[in-house]
Amino acid sequence: MADHSDHGEVTYTIADGNDYPAHEQTYEGFIRMVKIGTSAVAFVLIMMAIFLT
């Protein structure tokens, strides 16, 4: 069986090479695209409601 003699100690580490500003920029871009996509779908639905009824 595995030796678990140190399982009373919990350590948290941050991986080397994390680029937090790039992460924030990617997230902001994702949120921006979600907003644009939602607006585009709403626009299409409104146009369908106006012209297809």
Coordinates of N, CA and C in Angstrom, one line a residue:
M1 N 0.8 -1.2 0.0 CA 0.0 0.0 0.0 C 0.9 1.2 0.0
A2 N 0.3 2.3 -0.4 CA 1.0 3.6 -0.4 C 1.3 4.1 1.0
D3 N 2.4 4.8 1.1 CA 2.8 5.4 2.4 C 2.2 6.8 2.4
H4 N 1.3 7.0 3.4 CA 0.6 8.3 3.5 C 1.0 9.0 4.8
S5 N 2.3 9.0 5.1 CA 2.7 9.5 6.4 C 2.6 11.1 6.5
D6 N 2.5 11.8 5.3 CA 2.5 13.2 5.4 C 1.1 13.8 5.0
H7 N 0.0 13.1 5.2 CA -1.3 13.6 4.7 C -1.9 14.5 5.7
G8 N -1.3 14.9 6.8 CA -1.8 15.9 7.7 C -1.4 17.3 7.2
E9 N -0.5 17.4 6.3 CA 0.0 18.7 5.8 C -0.6 19.0 4.4
V10 N -1.2 20.1 4.2 CA -1.7 20.5 3.0 C -0.9 21.7 2.5
T11 N -0.5 21.6 1.2 CA 0.3 22.7 0.6 C -0.4 23.1 -0.6
Y12 N -0.4 24.4 -0.8 CA -1.0 25.0 -2.1 C 0.1 25.8 -2.7
T13 N 0.3 25.6 -4.0 CA 1.3 26.3 -4.8 C 0.7 26.8 -6.0
I14 N 1.4 27.8 -6.6 CA 1.1 28.4 -7.8 C 2.0 27.9 -8.9
A15 N 1.5 27.5 -10.0 CA 2.4 26.9 -11.0 C 3.3 28.0 -11.6
D16 N 4.5 27.6 -11.9 CA 5.4 28.6 -12.5 C 5.0 28.9 -13.9
G17 N 5.1 30.2 -14.2 CA 4.8 30.6 -15.6 C 3.4 31.1 -15.8
N18 N 2.6 31.2 -14.7 CA 1.2 31.7 -14.9 C 1.3 33.2 -15.3
D19 N 0.5 33.6 -16.3 CA 0.5 34.9 -16.8 C -0.9 35.5 -16.5
Y20 N -1.0 36.1 -15.3 CA -2.3 36.5 -14.9 C -2.9 37.7 -15.7
P21 N -2.1 38.7 -16.1 CA -2.6 39.7 -17.0 C -3.1 39.1 -18.3
A22 N -2.5 38.1 -18.9 CA -3.0 37.5 -20.1 C -4.3 36.8 -19.8
H23 N -4.4 36.2 -18.7 CA -5.7 35.5 -18.3 C -6.8 36.5 -18.2
E24 N -6.5 37.6 -17.6 CA -7.6 38.7 -17.4 C -8.0 39.2 -18.8
Q25 N -7.0 39.4 -19.7 CA -7.3 39.9 -21.0 C -8.2 38.9 -21.8
T26 N -7.9 37.6 -21.7 CA -8.6 36.6 -22.3 C -10.1 36.5 -21.8
Y27 N -10.2 36.6 -20.5 CA -11.5 36.6 -19.9 C -12.3 37.8 -20.3
E28 N -11.7 39.0 -20.3 CA -12.4 40.2 -20.8 C -12.9 40.0 -22.2
G29 N -12.0 39.5 -23.1 CA -12.4 39.2 -24.5 C -13.6 38.3 -24.6
F30 N -13.6 37.2 -23.7 CA -14.7 36.3 -23.7 C -16.0 36.9 -23.3
I31 N -15.9 37.7 -22.3 CA -17.2 38.4 -21.8 C -17.7 39.4 -22.9
R32 N -16.7 40.1 -23.5 CA -17.1 41.0 -24.6 C -17.8 40.2 -25.7
M33 N -17.3 39.1 -26.1 CA -17.9 38.3 -27.2 C -19.3 37.7 -26.8
V34 N -19.4 37.4 -25.5 CA -20.7 36.9 -25.0 C -21.8 38.0 -25.1
K35 N -21.4 39.2 -24.8 CA -22.3 40.4 -24.8 C -22.7 40.7 -26.3
I36 N -21.7 40.6 -27.2 CA -22.0 40.9 -28.6 C -22.9 39.8 -29.2
G37 N -22.6 38.5 -28.9 CA -23.4 37.4 -29.3 C -24.8 37.5 -28.8
T38 N -25.0 37.8 -27.6 CA -26.3 37.9 -27.0 C -27.1 39.1 -27.7
S39 N -26.4 40.2 -27.9 CA -27.1 41.3 -28.6 C -27.5 41.0 -30.0
A40 N -26.6 40.2 -30.7 CA -26.9 39.8 -32.1 C -28.1 38.9 -32.1
V41 N -28.2 37.9 -31.2 CA -29.3 37.0 -31.2 C -30.6 37.8 -30.8
A42 N -30.5 38.7 -29.9 CA -31.7 39.5 -29.5 C -32.2 40.4 -30.7
F43 N -31.2 40.9 -31.5 CA -31.5 41.7 -32.7 C -32.2 40.9 -33.7
V44 N -31.7 39.7 -34.0 CA -32.3 38.8 -35.0 C -33.7 38.4 -34.5
L45 N -33.9 38.1 -33.3 CA -35.3 37.8 -32.8 C -36.2 38.9 -32.9
I46 N -35.8 40.1 -32.6 CA -36.7 41.3 -32.7 C -37.0 41.5 -34.2
M47 N -36.0 41.4 -35.1 CA -36.3 41.6 -36.5 C -37.3 40.5 -37.0
M48 N -37.1 39.3 -36.5 CA -38.1 38.2 -36.9 C -39.5 38.5 -36.4
A49 N -39.6 39.1 -35.2 CA -40.9 39.4 -34.7 C -41.6 40.5 -35.4
I50 N -40.8 41.5 -35.9 CA -41.3 42.6 -36.7 C -41.7 42.2 -38.1
F51 N -40.8 41.5 -38.8 CA -41.0 41.2 -40.2 C -41.7 39.9 -40.6
L52 N -41.7 39.0 -39.7 CA -42.3 37.7 -40.0 C -43.7 37.5 -39.4
T53 N -44.3 38.5 -38.8 CA -45.7 38.4 -38.3 C -46.7 39.1 -39.2

